[in-house]
Short mmCIF file of C-alpha atoms and ligand atoms in Angstrom, two decimals:
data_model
loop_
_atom_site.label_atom_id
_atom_site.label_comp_id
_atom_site.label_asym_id
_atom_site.label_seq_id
_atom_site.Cartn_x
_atom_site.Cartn_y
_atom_site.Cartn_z
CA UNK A 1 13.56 4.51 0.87
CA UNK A 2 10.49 3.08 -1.15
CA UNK A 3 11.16 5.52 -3.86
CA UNK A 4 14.72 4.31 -4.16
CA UNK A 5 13.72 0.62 -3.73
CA UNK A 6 11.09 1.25 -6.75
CA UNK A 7 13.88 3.05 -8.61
CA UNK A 8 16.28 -0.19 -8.35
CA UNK A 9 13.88 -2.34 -9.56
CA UNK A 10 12.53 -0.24 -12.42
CA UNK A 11 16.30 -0.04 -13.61
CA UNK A 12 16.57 -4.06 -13.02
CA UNK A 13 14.49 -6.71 -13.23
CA UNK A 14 10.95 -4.94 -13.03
CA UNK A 15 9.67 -7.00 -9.85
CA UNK A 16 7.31 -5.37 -7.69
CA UNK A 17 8.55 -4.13 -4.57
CA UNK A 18 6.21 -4.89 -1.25
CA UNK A 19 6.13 -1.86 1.00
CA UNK A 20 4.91 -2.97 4.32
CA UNK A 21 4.18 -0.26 7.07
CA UNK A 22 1.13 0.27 9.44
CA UNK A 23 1.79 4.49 8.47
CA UNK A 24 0.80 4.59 12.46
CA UNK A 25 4.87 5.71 13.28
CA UNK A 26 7.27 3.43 15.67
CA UNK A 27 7.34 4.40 19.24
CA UNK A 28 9.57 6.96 19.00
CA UNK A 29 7.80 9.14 16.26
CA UNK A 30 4.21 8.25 18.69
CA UNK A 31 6.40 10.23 21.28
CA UNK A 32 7.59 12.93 19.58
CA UNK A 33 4.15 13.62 16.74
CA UNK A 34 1.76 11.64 18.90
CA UNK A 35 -0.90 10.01 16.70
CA UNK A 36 0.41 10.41 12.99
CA UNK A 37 -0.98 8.79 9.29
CA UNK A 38 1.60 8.99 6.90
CA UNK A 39 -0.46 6.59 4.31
CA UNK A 40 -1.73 9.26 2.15
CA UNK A 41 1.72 11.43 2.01
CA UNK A 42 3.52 7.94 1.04
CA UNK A 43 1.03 6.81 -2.04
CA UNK A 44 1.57 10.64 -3.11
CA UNK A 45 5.36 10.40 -3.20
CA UNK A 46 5.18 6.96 -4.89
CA UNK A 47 3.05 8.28 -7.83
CA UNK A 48 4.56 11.51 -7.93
CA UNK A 49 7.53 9.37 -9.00
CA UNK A 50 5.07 7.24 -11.33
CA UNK A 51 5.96 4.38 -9.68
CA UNK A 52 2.66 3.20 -8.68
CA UNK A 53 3.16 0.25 -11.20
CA UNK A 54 5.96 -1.45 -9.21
CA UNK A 55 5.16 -0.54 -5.55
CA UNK A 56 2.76 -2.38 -3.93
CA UNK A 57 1.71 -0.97 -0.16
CA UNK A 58 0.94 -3.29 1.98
CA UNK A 59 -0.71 -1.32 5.20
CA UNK A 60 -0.56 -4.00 7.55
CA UNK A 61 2.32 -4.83 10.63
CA UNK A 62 5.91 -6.66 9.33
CA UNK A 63 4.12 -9.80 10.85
CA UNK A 64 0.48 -9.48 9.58
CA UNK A 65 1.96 -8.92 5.73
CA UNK A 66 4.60 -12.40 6.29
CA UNK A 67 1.02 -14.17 6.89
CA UNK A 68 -0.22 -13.15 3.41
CA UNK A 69 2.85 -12.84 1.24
CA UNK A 70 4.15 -16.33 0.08
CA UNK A 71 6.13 -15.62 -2.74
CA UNK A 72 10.21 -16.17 -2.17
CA UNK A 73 12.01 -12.61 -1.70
CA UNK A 74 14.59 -11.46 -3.13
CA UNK A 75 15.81 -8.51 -1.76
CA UNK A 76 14.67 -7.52 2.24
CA UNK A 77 14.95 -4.03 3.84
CA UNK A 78 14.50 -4.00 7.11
CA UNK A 79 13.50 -0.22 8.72
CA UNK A 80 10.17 -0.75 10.84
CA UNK A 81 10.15 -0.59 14.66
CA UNK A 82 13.14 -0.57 16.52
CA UNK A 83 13.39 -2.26 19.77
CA UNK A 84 15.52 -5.31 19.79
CA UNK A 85 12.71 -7.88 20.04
CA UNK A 86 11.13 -6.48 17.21
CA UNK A 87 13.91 -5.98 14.81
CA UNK A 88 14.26 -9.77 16.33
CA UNK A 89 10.46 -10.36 14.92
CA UNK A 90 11.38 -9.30 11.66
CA UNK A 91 14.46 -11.27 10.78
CA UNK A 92 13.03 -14.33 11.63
CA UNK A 93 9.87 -13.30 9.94
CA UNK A 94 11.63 -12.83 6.64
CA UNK A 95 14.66 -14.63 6.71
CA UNK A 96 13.13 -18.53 6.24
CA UNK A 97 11.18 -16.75 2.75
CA UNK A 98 14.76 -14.97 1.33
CA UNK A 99 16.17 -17.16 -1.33
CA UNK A 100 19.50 -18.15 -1.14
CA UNK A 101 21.90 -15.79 -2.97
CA UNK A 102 19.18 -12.60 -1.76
CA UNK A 103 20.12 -9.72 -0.09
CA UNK A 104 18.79 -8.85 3.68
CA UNK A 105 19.41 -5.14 4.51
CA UNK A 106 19.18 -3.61 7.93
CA UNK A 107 18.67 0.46 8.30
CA UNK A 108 19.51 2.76 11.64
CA UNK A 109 22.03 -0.05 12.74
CA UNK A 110 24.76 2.46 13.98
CA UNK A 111 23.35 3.62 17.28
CA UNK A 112 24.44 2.80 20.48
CA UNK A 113 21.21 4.27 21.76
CA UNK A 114 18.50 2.92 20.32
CA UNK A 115 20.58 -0.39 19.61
CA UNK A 116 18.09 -3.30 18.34
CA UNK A 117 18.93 -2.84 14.64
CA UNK A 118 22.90 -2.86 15.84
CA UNK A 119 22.47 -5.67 18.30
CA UNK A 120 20.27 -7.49 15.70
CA UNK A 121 22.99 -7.29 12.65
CA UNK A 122 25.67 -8.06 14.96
CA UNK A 123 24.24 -11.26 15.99
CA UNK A 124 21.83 -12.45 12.88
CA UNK A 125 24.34 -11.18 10.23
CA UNK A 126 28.24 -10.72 10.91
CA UNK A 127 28.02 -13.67 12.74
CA UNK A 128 25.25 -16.12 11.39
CA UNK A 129 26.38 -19.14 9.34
CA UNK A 130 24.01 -18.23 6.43
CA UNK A 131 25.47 -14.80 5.58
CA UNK A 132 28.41 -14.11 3.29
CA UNK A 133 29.48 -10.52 1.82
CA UNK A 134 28.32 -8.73 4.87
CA UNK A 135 29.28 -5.32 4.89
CA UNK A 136 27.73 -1.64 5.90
CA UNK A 137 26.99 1.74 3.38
CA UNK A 138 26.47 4.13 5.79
CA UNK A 139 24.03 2.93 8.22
CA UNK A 140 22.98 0.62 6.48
CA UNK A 141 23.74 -3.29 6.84
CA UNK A 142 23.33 -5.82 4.39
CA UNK A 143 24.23 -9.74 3.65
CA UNK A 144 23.86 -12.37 1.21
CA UNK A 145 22.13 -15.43 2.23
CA UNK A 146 24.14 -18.70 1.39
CA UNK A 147 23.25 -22.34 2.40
CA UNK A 148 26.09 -22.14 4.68
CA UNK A 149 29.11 -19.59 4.34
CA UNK A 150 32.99 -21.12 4.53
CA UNK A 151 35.21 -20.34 7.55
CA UNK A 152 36.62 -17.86 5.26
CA UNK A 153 33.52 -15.86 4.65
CA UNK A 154 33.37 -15.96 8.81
CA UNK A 155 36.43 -14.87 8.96
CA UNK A 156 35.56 -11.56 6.31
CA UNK A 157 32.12 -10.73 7.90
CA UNK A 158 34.29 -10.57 11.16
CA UNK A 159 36.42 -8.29 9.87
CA UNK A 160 33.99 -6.35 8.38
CA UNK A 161 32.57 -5.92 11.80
CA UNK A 162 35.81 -4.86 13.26
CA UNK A 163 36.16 -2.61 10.73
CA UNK A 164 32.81 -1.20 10.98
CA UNK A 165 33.06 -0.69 15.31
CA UNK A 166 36.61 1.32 14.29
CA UNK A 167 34.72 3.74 12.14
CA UNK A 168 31.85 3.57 14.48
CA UNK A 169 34.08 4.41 17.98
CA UNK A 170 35.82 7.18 15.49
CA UNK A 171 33.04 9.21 14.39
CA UNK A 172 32.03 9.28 17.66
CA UNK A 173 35.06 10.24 19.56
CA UNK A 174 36.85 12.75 17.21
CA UNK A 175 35.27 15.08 15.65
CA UNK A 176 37.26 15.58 11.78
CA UNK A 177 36.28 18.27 9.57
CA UNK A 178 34.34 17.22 6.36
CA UNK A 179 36.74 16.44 4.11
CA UNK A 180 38.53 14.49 6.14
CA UNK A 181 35.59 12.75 7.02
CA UNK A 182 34.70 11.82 3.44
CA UNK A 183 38.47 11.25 2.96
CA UNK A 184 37.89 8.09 5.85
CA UNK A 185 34.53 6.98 4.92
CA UNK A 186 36.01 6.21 1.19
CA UNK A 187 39.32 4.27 2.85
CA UNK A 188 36.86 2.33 5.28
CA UNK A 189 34.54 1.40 2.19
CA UNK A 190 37.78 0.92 0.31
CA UNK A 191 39.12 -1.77 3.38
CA UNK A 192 36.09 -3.92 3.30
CA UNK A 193 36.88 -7.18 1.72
C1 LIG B 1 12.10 4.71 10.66
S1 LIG B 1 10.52 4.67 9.82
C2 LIG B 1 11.03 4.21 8.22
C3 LIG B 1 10.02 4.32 7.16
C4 LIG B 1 10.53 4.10 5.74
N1 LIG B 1 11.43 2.97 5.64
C5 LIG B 1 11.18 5.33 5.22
O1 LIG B 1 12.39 5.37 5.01
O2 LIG B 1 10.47 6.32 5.02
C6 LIG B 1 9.83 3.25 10.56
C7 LIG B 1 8.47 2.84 10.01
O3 LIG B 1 8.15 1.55 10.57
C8 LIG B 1 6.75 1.47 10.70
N2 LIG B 1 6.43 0.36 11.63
C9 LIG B 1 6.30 0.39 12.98
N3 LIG B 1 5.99 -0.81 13.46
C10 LIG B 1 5.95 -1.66 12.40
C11 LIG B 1 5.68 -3.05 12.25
N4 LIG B 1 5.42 -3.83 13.29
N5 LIG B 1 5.70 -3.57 11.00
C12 LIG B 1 5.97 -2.78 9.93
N6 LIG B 1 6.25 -1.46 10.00
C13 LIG B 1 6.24 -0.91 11.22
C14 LIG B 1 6.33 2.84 11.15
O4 LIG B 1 4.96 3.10 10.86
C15 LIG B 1 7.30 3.74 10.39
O5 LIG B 1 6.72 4.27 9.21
#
């Protein structure tokens, strides 16, 4: 997701893009590897793409690196550990340094599961007062921060959310071949406001 990040910003503005991760795994990769380093593999695949100018890894914990990073943020992409509380941690981490009009992005928010990136959007995004535009790609959540959003941007990111529970419930409960899968997943895209 770093690569892609770097990629972005390399075709946009040229800002550097923080990538903060321990490389130690979240629990669940601890239970299934058990000790892991992914450090060296990740500064591999970000100069293998030459993108060593723009990325800038940070190996420290979500709340270590909002200690020593004071610039404003413009873009935030959340995909660290898990559990509620610390999906929690991380929004209110990062949220107070997003400018207003910046983007916060959630991944692995569709699972029922392993539910504190769902539970997290659901409450901090589709239905915060600072968050217009909110809408999913995948499993991927994202919002734009606003000073405070109108009863009719409440009003979309709840219908967004409806939207997105539908599509959720359905890909879960019927199984469609591929095509019509990609046939929904463009109509569903196609339905959000
Ligand atoms: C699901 S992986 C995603 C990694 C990366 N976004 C990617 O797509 O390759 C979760 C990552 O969160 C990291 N992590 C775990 N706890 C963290 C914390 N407190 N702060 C920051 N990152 C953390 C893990 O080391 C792991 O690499």
């Amino acid at each position: 997701s770093t690569v892609w990040l770097g990629w972005g910003s390399k075709f946009g503005k040229n800002l550097k893009v923080f990538a903060i991760d321990p490389h130690i795994g979240s629990s669940e990769h601890i239970q299934r590897f058990g000790k892991i380093d992914t450090f060296n593999e990740f500064l591999q695949n970000i100069k293998a793409q030459k993108l060593d100018d723009i990325v800038v890894p940070l190996r420290c914990t979500s709340y270590e690196a909002s200690t020593i990073l004071k610039e404003p943020v413009e873009l935030i992409f959340i995909d660290g550990a898990h559990e509620y509380d610390m999906v929690k941690q991380d929004f209110e981490l990062w949220f107070p340094k997003l400018v207003e009009g910046g983007i916060m992005a959630f991944h692995d928010t569709d699972s029922y599961k392993r539910d504190g990136p769902r539970r997290v959007v659901e409450e901090f995004l589709y239905k915060s007062q600072f968050f217009k535009d909110v809408r999913f790609v995948d499993s991927i959540k994202y919002g734009k921060k606003v000073a405070r959003n109108s009863r009719l941007d409440r009003i979309k990111n709840h219908y967004s959310l409806l939207l997105l529970r539908f599509r959720i419930v359905i890909a879960a409960k019927i199984h469609l071949p591929k095509t019509l899968r990609k046939i929904g997943k463009k109509l569903i895209n196609f339905l959000q406001l």
